[in-house]
Amino acid sequence: MNVILILCDTLRRDHCGPYNGGLPLNQCWSSEAPDWVVPTPNMDRLAARGTVFEQCYCGSTPCMPARRDIYTGRYEFLERGWGPLEEEDLDLPRQVSGPPNQSVARVVAQGYRVSTLISDHFHLWEQGSGNYHMGYTGFDFVRGCEADAWFTAPREGFPCPEGDRLNKNERHWRNVYHVRHQESDYFGAQVLQRAVAWLERNHSEYQDFYLHLDIFDPHEPWDPPEEILRMFDPRGYDVPDMTAAPPYRKWREVLTESQFLAYRARYAAKVVFLDHWLGYLFDALDRLDLWRDTLVILTTDHGTFNGDHGRIGKLQTHEFDAVGHIPLIVAHPTLAHGERRSQLVQLVDLYPTVLEAVGRPLPEMSADRRLHGVSLLPVLEDATAHTRDYALYGQFGKSVSITDGTWVLHQSPVAGNAPLNWYGYCLARFLHYDLGPYQDGRRSVLACPSWPERTWLSHKPSDM
């Protein structure tokens, strides 16, 4: 069958209708906080056609480590940090489409499948991580998102929050100035429009194709269309010069309450915007009758703090549920429509799932580079099928978490090992975590001599 994998960036599961009805679990931070639901009718539509996985956890974080998990079926954070695919990686596009730089005719003649990447995620081609597109039969990049170094003029005279003029988001506002004139010009909308155009041209040409859509939304910059933002921010909080992204900090240390609520509203609006354009793609699948032979997967790399644990953003502390517990919806042509699964699954499982779906074998792997993922197709066929006993996730050289789906153990790095001197593709250093004592009675500190640093044990139902 065909496979369409839709990978969003920084999508919180509680903002998705199939999870908690789209009611954010972090609403009650002030007496003036609005009480709203995030409407995602197209995610609901996909869930009705497919299977909602209740216990999906990320793996390696943040953005590019999560993608290498998907592309290799292995946890990247156990061996290195942010970076490109490596020569020894048996990456997913090459397993689907064979050696790179072949003609399409040769790809098909050798029994491989045609694959295409369409994305606005500029990290896929930036220095230090940018070779994830090379194994596909074809790829299409939407330029201009976040810090994509695209337009250089004008130097001044374009709308840009003052707080962004001296950071990387200045590039984003200049790019937007040149290309954004209506909602369909937003970068995420362009990805999904190009996906539909690709399907219209190719769906009858190839069987068992693999279409990978990597969408930067709802990652910052949080600059949704104004009409959608008004759904969540009708008062226009006192934020005359809102930057495109919040600082990754304890929000009360760096933001007023109005600024905090405005960021939350902008994030929710970005999710609604994304859902609207997912509907554009799903309408095309209806029109082209592709649901009957296409596996559609919707997921994300990780979530983000949006007031949870007093924080906003990510990369500051343990991967609590706001970051590590992610949405995954899989719509199979014939199996498990409108059902839910509670097995522990992770992003590394997408690698064997895609290969099995398009009819390609798993590659042989050495004992020291074994596959960490398992195919999800047996879970769709059998609601009792086993996947794993625990899910492991975290950041290289930083925090590590492990869960059985009921409890999660969060382990801090060993502070005495700082700084982390690691030769890699990015100049990331060891972070000292300010975990602080929680006094809400729902989390406890383990005094465990086998762990050299503070360890947190959280009960899942109360740690959302």
Tab-separated table of C-alpha atoms in Angstrom:
chain	number	residue	atom	x	y	z
A	1	MET	CA	0.000	0.000	0.000
A	2	ASN	CA	0.977	3.680	-0.206
A	3	VAL	CA	2.158	5.546	2.887
A	4	ILE	CA	1.705	9.229	3.713
A	5	LEU	CA	3.594	10.200	6.870
A	6	ILE	CA	2.673	13.637	8.249
A	7	LEU	CA	5.250	14.780	10.788
A	8	CYS	CA	4.382	18.026	12.564
A	9	ASP	CA	6.741	19.837	14.905
A	10	THR	CA	5.971	20.643	18.562
A	11	LEU	CA	2.351	19.424	18.547
A	12	ARG	CA	0.905	18.954	22.038
A	13	ARG	CA	-1.399	15.950	22.259
A	14	ASP	CA	-3.876	17.765	24.526
A	15	HIS	CA	-4.491	20.320	21.759
A	16	CYS	CA	-5.660	17.543	19.417
A	17	GLY	CA	-9.362	16.677	19.422
A	18	PRO	CA	-8.834	12.896	19.579
A	19	TYR	CA	-6.989	13.445	22.884
A	20	ASN	CA	-8.919	15.017	25.749
A	21	GLY	CA	-11.384	16.518	23.280
A	22	GLY	CA	-8.936	19.289	22.381
A	23	LEU	CA	-9.218	20.734	25.903
A	24	PRO	CA	-5.739	21.900	26.958
A	25	LEU	CA	-4.790	20.470	30.313
A	26	ASN	CA	-2.800	23.558	31.297
A	27	GLN	CA	-5.573	26.157	31.292
A	28	CYS	CA	-5.957	27.041	34.947
A	29	TRP	CA	-3.009	29.334	35.527
A	30	SER	CA	-4.923	32.468	36.450
A	31	SER	CA	-8.407	33.560	37.397
A	32	GLU	CA	-8.596	35.425	34.088
A	33	ALA	CA	-7.389	32.554	31.925
A	34	PRO	CA	-9.898	31.798	29.156
A	35	ASP	CA	-11.670	28.474	29.105
A	36	TRP	CA	-11.547	27.299	25.514
A	37	VAL	CA	-11.332	24.132	23.481
A	38	VAL	CA	-9.024	23.781	20.480
A	39	PRO	CA	-11.230	22.638	17.569
A	40	THR	CA	-9.434	20.153	15.312
A	41	PRO	CA	-12.186	18.610	13.164
A	42	ASN	CA	-9.756	17.192	10.632
A	43	MET	CA	-7.690	15.373	13.230
A	44	ASP	CA	-11.018	14.024	14.502
A	45	ARG	CA	-11.829	13.029	10.943
A	46	LEU	CA	-8.554	11.114	10.655
A	47	ALA	CA	-9.154	9.421	14.011
A	48	ALA	CA	-12.575	8.239	12.839
A	49	ARG	CA	-10.870	6.580	9.871
A	50	GLY	CA	-7.992	5.198	11.891
A	51	THR	CA	-6.524	4.285	15.250
A	52	VAL	CA	-5.583	6.643	18.072
A	53	PHE	CA	-2.526	5.527	20.038
A	54	GLU	CA	-2.951	6.596	23.664
A	55	GLN	CA	0.567	5.785	24.846
A	56	CYS	CA	2.959	7.166	22.243
A	57	TYR	CA	6.241	8.640	23.474
A	58	CYS	CA	8.827	10.535	21.494
A	59	GLY	CA	12.321	9.047	21.872
A	60	SER	CA	15.179	11.445	21.134
A	61	THR	CA	14.566	15.166	21.436
A	62	PRO	CA	14.400	17.826	20.174
A	63	CYS	CA	13.662	18.268	16.448
A	64	MET	CA	16.471	16.622	14.488
A	65	PRO	CA	17.248	13.830	16.974
A	66	ALA	CA	13.580	12.838	16.734
A	67	ARG	CA	13.846	12.751	12.971
A	68	ARG	CA	16.880	10.503	13.061
A	69	ASP	CA	14.858	8.137	15.288
A	70	ILE	CA	12.242	7.969	12.535
A	71	TYR	CA	14.775	7.650	9.715
A	72	THR	CA	16.797	4.858	11.377
A	73	GLY	CA	14.432	3.098	13.800
A	74	ARG	CA	17.006	3.676	16.557
A	75	TYR	CA	17.221	6.007	19.563
A	76	GLU	CA	19.714	8.676	18.606
A	77	PHE	CA	20.064	10.200	22.079
A	78	LEU	CA	21.870	7.103	23.375
A	79	GLU	CA	24.842	7.762	21.102
A	80	ARG	CA	24.970	11.397	19.995
A	81	GLY	CA	23.109	14.696	19.749
A	82	TRP	CA	21.678	16.887	17.002
A	83	GLY	CA	23.213	16.195	13.608
A	84	PRO	CA	22.790	14.762	10.113
A	85	LEU	CA	22.282	11.207	8.979
A	86	GLU	CA	25.551	9.283	8.999
A	87	GLU	CA	27.053	7.070	6.322
A	88	GLU	CA	26.383	3.850	8.233
A	89	ASP	CA	22.733	4.754	8.857
A	90	LEU	CA	20.364	2.441	6.999
A	91	ASP	CA	18.016	5.368	6.598
A	92	LEU	CA	14.366	4.933	5.719
A	93	PRO	CA	14.289	6.735	2.327
A	94	ARG	CA	17.115	4.550	0.988
A	95	GLN	CA	15.418	1.397	2.240
A	96	VAL	CA	12.264	2.473	0.405
A	97	SER	CA	13.852	3.828	-2.784
A	98	GLY	CA	17.276	2.191	-3.040
A	99	PRO	CA	20.638	3.857	-3.682
A	100	PRO	CA	20.401	7.610	-4.309
A	101	ASN	CA	20.769	9.404	-7.624
A	102	GLN	CA	18.991	6.752	-9.684
A	103	SER	CA	16.428	7.414	-12.368
A	104	VAL	CA	12.814	6.848	-11.388
A	105	ALA	CA	12.607	4.120	-14.030
A	106	ARG	CA	15.513	2.287	-12.411
A	107	VAL	CA	14.032	2.681	-8.923
A	108	VAL	CA	10.835	0.988	-10.084
A	109	ALA	CA	12.598	-1.643	-12.209
A	110	GLN	CA	14.685	-2.775	-9.224
A	111	GLY	CA	11.594	-3.285	-7.083
A	112	TYR	CA	12.035	-0.196	-4.949
A	113	ARG	CA	9.320	2.381	-4.273
A	114	VAL	CA	9.103	6.005	-5.315
A	115	SER	CA	9.467	8.365	-2.350
A	116	THR	CA	9.124	12.118	-1.967
A	117	LEU	CA	9.823	14.587	0.834
A	118	ILE	CA	7.923	17.888	0.958
A	119	SER	CA	8.869	20.209	3.809
A	120	ASP	CA	9.306	23.727	5.141
A	121	HIS	CA	11.501	22.457	8.005
A	122	PHE	CA	14.711	24.329	7.228
A	123	HIS	CA	16.768	22.251	9.694
A	124	LEU	CA	16.557	19.469	7.109
A	125	TRP	CA	18.957	21.375	4.883
A	126	GLU	CA	20.855	23.708	7.228
A	127	GLN	CA	24.497	23.314	8.211
A	128	GLY	CA	24.987	20.754	10.965
A	129	SER	CA	21.980	18.595	10.171
A	130	GLY	CA	21.069	19.008	6.564
A	131	ASN	CA	21.172	15.770	4.594
A	132	TYR	CA	17.858	14.132	5.444
A	133	HIS	CA	16.482	14.714	1.945
A	134	MET	CA	19.191	12.878	0.022
A	135	GLY	CA	17.713	9.381	-0.044
A	136	TYR	CA	14.345	10.309	-1.520
A	137	THR	CA	13.457	9.856	-5.166
A	138	GLY	CA	12.370	13.488	-5.111
A	139	PHE	CA	12.140	16.359	-2.644
A	140	ASP	CA	10.553	19.788	-2.529
A	141	PHE	CA	11.456	22.494	-0.012
A	142	VAL	CA	9.263	25.438	0.929
A	143	ARG	CA	11.702	28.231	1.724
A	144	GLY	CA	11.519	30.930	4.367
A	145	CYS	CA	10.457	29.382	7.663
A	146	GLU	CA	12.006	30.448	10.991
A	147	ALA	CA	15.734	31.180	10.533
A	148	ASP	CA	15.962	30.030	6.905
A	149	ALA	CA	18.587	32.299	5.322
A	150	TRP	CA	16.671	33.219	2.187
A	151	PHE	CA	15.947	36.881	1.433
A	152	THR	CA	18.598	39.449	2.346
A	153	ALA	CA	16.774	42.647	1.387
A	154	PRO	CA	15.448	44.945	2.584
A	155	ARG	CA	17.801	45.523	5.489
A	156	GLU	CA	15.138	47.617	7.239
A	157	GLY	CA	11.593	48.782	6.647
A	158	PHE	CA	9.696	45.498	7.047
A	159	PRO	CA	7.397	44.614	9.975
A	160	CYS	CA	9.377	42.903	12.743
A	161	PRO	CA	8.939	42.956	16.523
A	162	GLU	CA	11.735	44.971	18.083
A	163	GLY	CA	12.730	42.006	20.240
A	164	ASP	CA	13.392	39.894	17.131
A	165	ARG	CA	15.553	42.358	15.203
A	166	LEU	CA	18.822	41.067	16.635
A	167	ASN	CA	18.066	37.335	16.710
A	168	LYS	CA	17.493	34.622	14.125
A	169	ASN	CA	13.759	35.326	13.847
A	170	GLU	CA	14.572	38.559	12.036
A	171	ARG	CA	15.113	36.349	8.975
A	172	HIS	CA	11.626	34.908	9.381
A	173	TRP	CA	9.947	38.311	9.353
A	174	ARG	CA	11.902	39.414	6.272
A	175	ASN	CA	10.950	36.223	4.433
A	176	VAL	CA	7.305	36.676	5.440
A	177	TYR	CA	7.380	40.252	4.159
A	178	HIS	CA	8.207	38.985	0.678
A	179	VAL	CA	5.943	35.951	0.315
A	180	ARG	CA	2.951	36.104	2.670
A	181	HIS	CA	-0.077	37.896	1.259
A	182	GLN	CA	-2.898	35.522	2.192
A	183	GLU	CA	-3.453	32.437	4.360
A	184	SER	CA	-2.464	30.024	1.603
A	185	ASP	CA	0.992	31.652	1.560
A	186	TYR	CA	1.827	30.492	5.086
A	187	PHE	CA	4.662	27.997	4.942
A	188	GLY	CA	2.736	25.044	6.416
A	189	ALA	CA	-0.142	25.689	4.029
A	190	GLN	CA	2.308	25.647	1.121
A	191	VAL	CA	3.604	22.215	2.185
A	192	LEU	CA	0.121	20.720	2.137
A	193	GLN	CA	-0.810	22.410	-1.140
A	194	ARG	CA	2.327	21.023	-2.767
A	195	ALA	CA	1.512	17.605	-1.315
A	196	VAL	CA	-1.894	17.652	-2.980
A	197	ALA	CA	-0.317	18.744	-6.271
A	198	TRP	CA	2.175	15.863	-6.000
A	199	LEU	CA	-0.621	13.373	-5.363
A	200	GLU	CA	-2.622	14.657	-8.310
A	201	ARG	CA	0.377	14.163	-10.604
A	202	ASN	CA	1.698	10.889	-9.196
A	203	HIS	CA	-0.986	8.794	-7.511
A	204	SER	CA	-1.899	6.925	-10.692
A	205	GLU	CA	1.734	6.560	-11.819
A	206	TYR	CA	3.142	4.568	-8.909
A	207	GLN	CA	2.012	1.858	-6.523
A	208	ASP	CA	3.184	1.706	-2.914
A	209	PHE	CA	4.662	5.212	-2.929
A	210	TYR	CA	5.993	6.899	0.204
A	211	LEU	CA	5.131	10.576	0.694
A	212	HIS	CA	6.817	12.189	3.712
A	213	LEU	CA	5.411	15.570	4.771
A	214	ASP	CA	7.545	17.355	7.368
A	215	ILE	CA	5.658	20.445	8.564
A	216	PHE	CA	7.270	22.982	10.910
A	217	ASP	CA	3.919	24.034	12.411
A	218	PRO	CA	2.994	24.488	15.203
A	219	HIS	CA	6.634	25.147	16.182
A	220	GLU	CA	7.563	28.760	16.734
A	221	PRO	CA	7.376	31.339	15.193
A	222	TRP	CA	3.849	31.616	16.604
A	223	ASP	CA	2.371	34.050	14.098
A	224	PRO	CA	-1.025	32.580	13.107
A	225	PRO	CA	-3.580	34.296	10.882
A	226	GLU	CA	-5.335	37.066	12.790
A	227	GLU	CA	-8.842	35.694	12.275
A	228	ILE	CA	-7.856	32.386	13.889
A	229	LEU	CA	-5.995	34.110	16.716
A	230	ARG	CA	-9.160	36.034	17.624
A	231	MET	CA	-10.760	32.689	18.558
A	232	PHE	CA	-8.406	32.520	21.543
A	233	ASP	CA	-7.255	36.095	22.122
A	234	PRO	CA	-10.337	38.283	21.668
A	235	ARG	CA	-9.076	40.950	24.085
A	236	GLY	CA	-5.699	41.431	22.458
A	237	TYR	CA	-3.636	41.127	25.626
A	238	ASP	CA	-1.275	43.968	26.492
A	239	VAL	CA	1.483	42.779	24.180
A	240	PRO	CA	2.304	45.547	21.700
A	241	ASP	CA	5.640	44.046	20.628
A	242	MET	CA	5.246	40.264	20.849
A	243	THR	CA	8.257	38.343	19.602
A	244	ALA	CA	7.744	35.314	17.380
A	245	ALA	CA	8.830	32.862	20.073
A	246	PRO	CA	8.815	32.863	23.867
A	247	PRO	CA	11.997	32.459	25.888
A	248	TYR	CA	12.461	28.888	27.073
A	249	ARG	CA	12.266	29.620	30.779
A	250	LYS	CA	10.058	29.652	33.848
A	251	TRP	CA	7.488	31.978	32.381
A	252	ARG	CA	6.884	34.094	35.488
A	253	GLU	CA	10.562	35.094	35.444
A	254	VAL	CA	10.463	36.576	31.949
A	255	LEU	CA	6.831	37.271	30.960
A	256	THR	CA	3.862	39.185	32.245
A	257	GLU	CA	0.672	37.189	32.607
A	258	SER	CA	-0.745	38.949	29.543
A	259	GLN	CA	2.287	37.965	27.493
A	260	PHE	CA	2.050	34.389	28.717
A	261	LEU	CA	-1.649	34.136	27.842
A	262	ALA	CA	-0.974	35.696	24.460
A	263	TYR	CA	1.683	33.091	23.654
A	264	ARG	CA	-0.709	30.315	24.675
A	265	ALA	CA	-3.383	31.790	22.421
A	266	ARG	CA	-0.957	32.027	19.509
A	267	TYR	CA	0.092	28.419	19.942
A	268	ALA	CA	-3.526	27.217	20.013
A	269	ALA	CA	-4.273	29.255	16.899
A	270	LYS	CA	-1.286	27.681	15.136
A	271	VAL	CA	-2.750	24.223	15.882
A	272	VAL	CA	-6.147	25.238	14.471
A	273	PHE	CA	-4.436	26.638	11.374
A	274	LEU	CA	-2.548	23.363	10.909
A	275	ASP	CA	-5.729	21.342	11.290
A	276	HIS	CA	-7.505	23.445	8.666
A	277	TRP	CA	-4.839	22.703	6.075
A	278	LEU	CA	-4.727	19.032	6.999
A	279	GLY	CA	-8.338	19.100	5.860
A	280	TYR	CA	-7.168	20.340	2.461
A	281	LEU	CA	-5.012	17.213	2.159
A	282	PHE	CA	-7.731	14.873	3.436
A	283	ASP	CA	-10.202	16.348	0.932
A	284	ALA	CA	-7.751	15.412	-1.818
A	285	LEU	CA	-7.516	11.854	-0.491
A	286	ASP	CA	-11.318	11.711	-0.704
A	287	ARG	CA	-11.376	13.114	-4.222
A	288	LEU	CA	-8.603	10.835	-5.512
A	289	ASP	CA	-9.993	7.756	-3.706
A	290	LEU	CA	-6.662	7.184	-1.978
A	291	TRP	CA	-7.924	6.115	1.439
A	292	ARG	CA	-8.638	2.653	0.023
A	293	ASP	CA	-4.941	1.814	-0.478
A	294	THR	CA	-2.998	4.350	1.603
A	295	LEU	CA	-1.721	4.221	5.172
A	296	VAL	CA	-1.877	7.742	6.647
A	297	ILE	CA	0.185	8.517	9.761
A	298	LEU	CA	-0.030	11.763	11.749
A	299	THR	CA	2.389	12.465	14.591
A	300	THR	CA	4.941	14.932	15.962
A	301	ASP	CA	8.523	14.978	17.204
A	302	HIS	CA	7.690	16.247	20.714
A	303	GLY	CA	5.423	18.668	22.546
A	304	THR	CA	6.244	21.819	24.502
A	305	PHE	CA	5.661	23.374	27.903
A	306	ASN	CA	2.877	25.929	27.820
A	307	GLY	CA	2.646	26.739	31.502
A	308	ASP	CA	3.103	23.153	32.647
A	309	HIS	CA	5.498	22.972	35.604
A	310	GLY	CA	5.603	26.762	35.475
A	311	ARG	CA	7.541	26.731	32.202
A	312	ILE	CA	7.154	27.749	28.596
A	313	GLY	CA	9.091	26.254	25.693
A	314	LYS	CA	11.221	23.134	25.984
A	315	LEU	CA	14.818	21.897	26.538
A	316	GLN	CA	14.913	23.083	30.171
A	317	THR	CA	14.214	20.080	32.349
A	318	HIS	CA	12.923	16.517	32.193
A	319	GLU	CA	10.691	15.439	29.307
A	320	PHE	CA	7.472	15.615	31.296
A	321	ASP	CA	4.269	14.638	29.511
A	322	ALA	CA	3.777	18.042	27.896
A	323	VAL	CA	6.927	17.290	25.872
A	324	GLY	CA	7.404	13.515	25.830
A	325	HIS	CA	3.854	12.122	25.532
A	326	ILE	CA	2.842	12.772	21.936
A	327	PRO	CA	-0.054	12.195	19.528
A	328	LEU	CA	-0.040	9.366	17.001
A	329	ILE	CA	-2.968	8.577	14.712
A	330	VAL	CA	-2.675	5.839	12.078
A	331	ALA	CA	-5.359	5.349	9.434
A	332	HIS	CA	-5.108	1.962	7.697
A	333	PRO	CA	-7.253	1.251	4.603
A	334	THR	CA	-9.069	-1.678	6.238
A	335	LEU	CA	-7.998	-2.120	9.873
A	336	ALA	CA	-9.117	-0.724	13.246
A	337	HIS	CA	-11.205	2.232	12.101
A	338	GLY	CA	-12.348	4.444	14.960
A	339	GLU	CA	-10.441	2.393	17.523
A	340	ARG	CA	-7.879	3.201	20.197
A	341	ARG	CA	-4.773	1.342	21.324
A	342	SER	CA	-3.016	1.515	24.698
A	343	GLN	CA	0.250	-0.267	23.830
A	344	LEU	CA	3.493	1.629	24.389
A	345	VAL	CA	4.704	2.919	21.020
A	346	GLN	CA	7.408	5.364	19.932
A	347	LEU	CA	8.718	7.229	16.914
A	348	VAL	CA	11.312	4.510	16.254
A	349	ASP	CA	8.352	2.253	15.381
A	350	LEU	CA	7.573	4.250	12.248
A	351	TYR	CA	10.659	2.891	10.456
A	352	PRO	CA	9.554	-0.786	10.393
A	353	THR	CA	5.904	0.241	9.986
A	354	VAL	CA	6.558	2.180	6.782
A	355	LEU	CA	8.785	-0.538	5.321
A	356	GLU	CA	6.222	-3.260	6.006
A	357	ALA	CA	3.410	-1.136	4.578
A	358	VAL	CA	5.175	-0.413	1.270
A	359	GLY	CA	6.358	-4.014	0.948
A	360	ARG	CA	10.066	-3.508	1.580
A	361	PRO	CA	12.111	-5.801	3.874
A	362	LEU	CA	13.882	-4.685	7.008
A	363	PRO	CA	17.629	-4.348	6.405
A	364	GLU	CA	20.089	-6.602	8.158
A	365	MET	CA	21.584	-4.799	11.141
A	366	SER	CA	24.657	-5.570	13.198
A	367	ALA	CA	24.307	-6.535	16.857
A	368	ASP	CA	25.702	-3.191	18.018
A	369	ARG	CA	23.302	-1.219	15.802
A	370	ARG	CA	20.115	-3.182	16.231
A	371	LEU	CA	16.651	-1.885	15.442
A	372	HIS	CA	14.816	-0.384	18.423
A	373	GLY	CA	11.426	-0.063	16.720
A	374	VAL	CA	8.649	-2.562	16.018
A	375	SER	CA	6.033	-2.445	13.272
A	376	LEU	CA	2.648	-1.106	14.314
A	377	LEU	CA	0.703	-3.068	11.703
A	378	PRO	CA	0.300	-6.118	14.003
A	379	VAL	CA	-1.151	-3.793	16.649
A	380	LEU	CA	-3.748	-2.585	14.157
A	381	GLU	CA	-4.665	-6.174	13.354
A	382	ASP	CA	-4.748	-7.376	16.964
A	383	ALA	CA	-5.654	-5.072	19.854
A	384	THR	CA	-3.766	-7.371	22.256
A	385	ALA	CA	-0.475	-7.507	20.312
A	386	HIS	CA	2.579	-6.678	22.423
A	387	THR	CA	5.006	-3.886	21.530
A	388	ARG	CA	7.366	-3.201	24.465
A	389	ASP	CA	7.437	-3.218	28.249
A	390	TYR	CA	8.737	0.330	28.576
A	391	ALA	CA	9.396	3.454	26.526
A	392	LEU	CA	12.738	5.252	26.742
A	393	TYR	CA	13.193	8.888	25.795
A	394	GLY	CA	15.380	11.906	26.502
A	395	GLN	CA	18.149	14.217	25.315
A	396	PHE	CA	21.744	13.311	24.602
A	397	GLY	CA	23.930	14.140	27.601
A	398	LYS	CA	20.968	15.532	29.508
A	399	SER	CA	17.785	14.121	31.023
A	400	VAL	CA	16.591	10.538	30.437
A	401	SER	CA	13.067	9.220	31.120
A	402	ILE	CA	11.587	5.731	31.127
A	403	THR	CA	7.913	4.794	31.494
A	404	ASP	CA	5.744	1.710	31.665
A	405	GLY	CA	2.722	3.831	30.771
A	406	THR	CA	1.636	4.272	34.386
A	407	TRP	CA	4.758	5.611	36.077
A	408	VAL	CA	7.671	7.509	34.609
A	409	LEU	CA	11.179	7.749	36.038
A	410	HIS	CA	13.087	10.946	35.170
A	411	GLN	CA	16.859	10.833	35.681
A	412	SER	CA	19.007	13.962	35.782
A	413	PRO	CA	22.503	14.004	34.291
A	414	VAL	CA	25.449	13.702	36.654
A	415	ALA	CA	26.313	17.300	37.464
A	416	GLY	CA	29.907	16.389	38.310
A	417	ASN	CA	30.461	15.357	34.710
A	418	ALA	CA	29.878	18.881	33.412
A	419	PRO	CA	30.786	20.232	30.989
A	420	LEU	CA	29.937	17.613	28.393
A	421	ASN	CA	32.833	17.668	25.935
A	422	TRP	CA	31.575	15.932	22.831
A	423	TYR	CA	32.851	16.353	19.309
A	424	GLY	CA	29.777	16.713	17.173
A	425	TYR	CA	27.994	18.734	14.554
A	426	CYS	CA	26.545	21.339	16.919
A	427	LEU	CA	28.171	23.204	19.785
A	428	ALA	CA	25.724	22.048	22.478
A	429	ARG	CA	26.945	22.016	26.064
A	430	PHE	CA	25.803	20.376	29.265
A	431	LEU	CA	22.879	22.168	30.945
A	432	HIS	CA	22.434	22.465	34.699
A	433	TYR	CA	18.784	21.727	35.451
A	434	ASP	CA	16.828	23.696	38.010
A	435	LEU	CA	14.288	21.044	38.918
A	436	GLY	CA	13.173	22.546	42.207
A	437	PRO	CA	10.963	20.792	44.758
A	438	TYR	CA	7.362	20.185	43.760
A	439	GLN	CA	4.916	20.671	46.601
A	440	ASP	CA	1.659	19.628	44.962
A	441	GLY	CA	1.679	16.136	46.444
A	442	ARG	CA	1.656	14.442	43.078
A	443	ARG	CA	5.385	13.897	42.538
A	444	SER	CA	8.015	12.536	44.853
A	445	VAL	CA	11.799	12.488	45.055
A	446	LEU	CA	13.437	9.073	45.225
A	447	ALA	CA	16.324	8.742	47.661
A	448	CYS	CA	17.983	6.013	45.642
A	449	PRO	CA	21.736	5.495	46.235
A	450	SER	CA	22.178	3.779	42.868
A	451	TRP	CA	21.391	7.098	41.142
A	452	PRO	CA	24.041	9.767	41.673
A	453	GLU	CA	21.672	12.645	41.068
A	454	ARG	CA	18.120	13.589	41.969
A	455	THR	CA	15.577	11.289	40.394
A	456	TRP	CA	11.902	12.055	39.907
A	457	LEU	CA	9.119	9.501	39.900
A	458	SER	CA	5.841	10.737	38.461
A	459	HIS	CA	2.463	9.064	38.390
A	460	LYS	CA	1.226	9.466	34.831
A	461	PRO	CA	-2.444	10.418	35.375
A	462	SER	CA	-1.441	13.436	37.465
A	463	ASP	CA	1.614	14.415	35.430
A	464	MET	CA	0.094	15.759	32.244
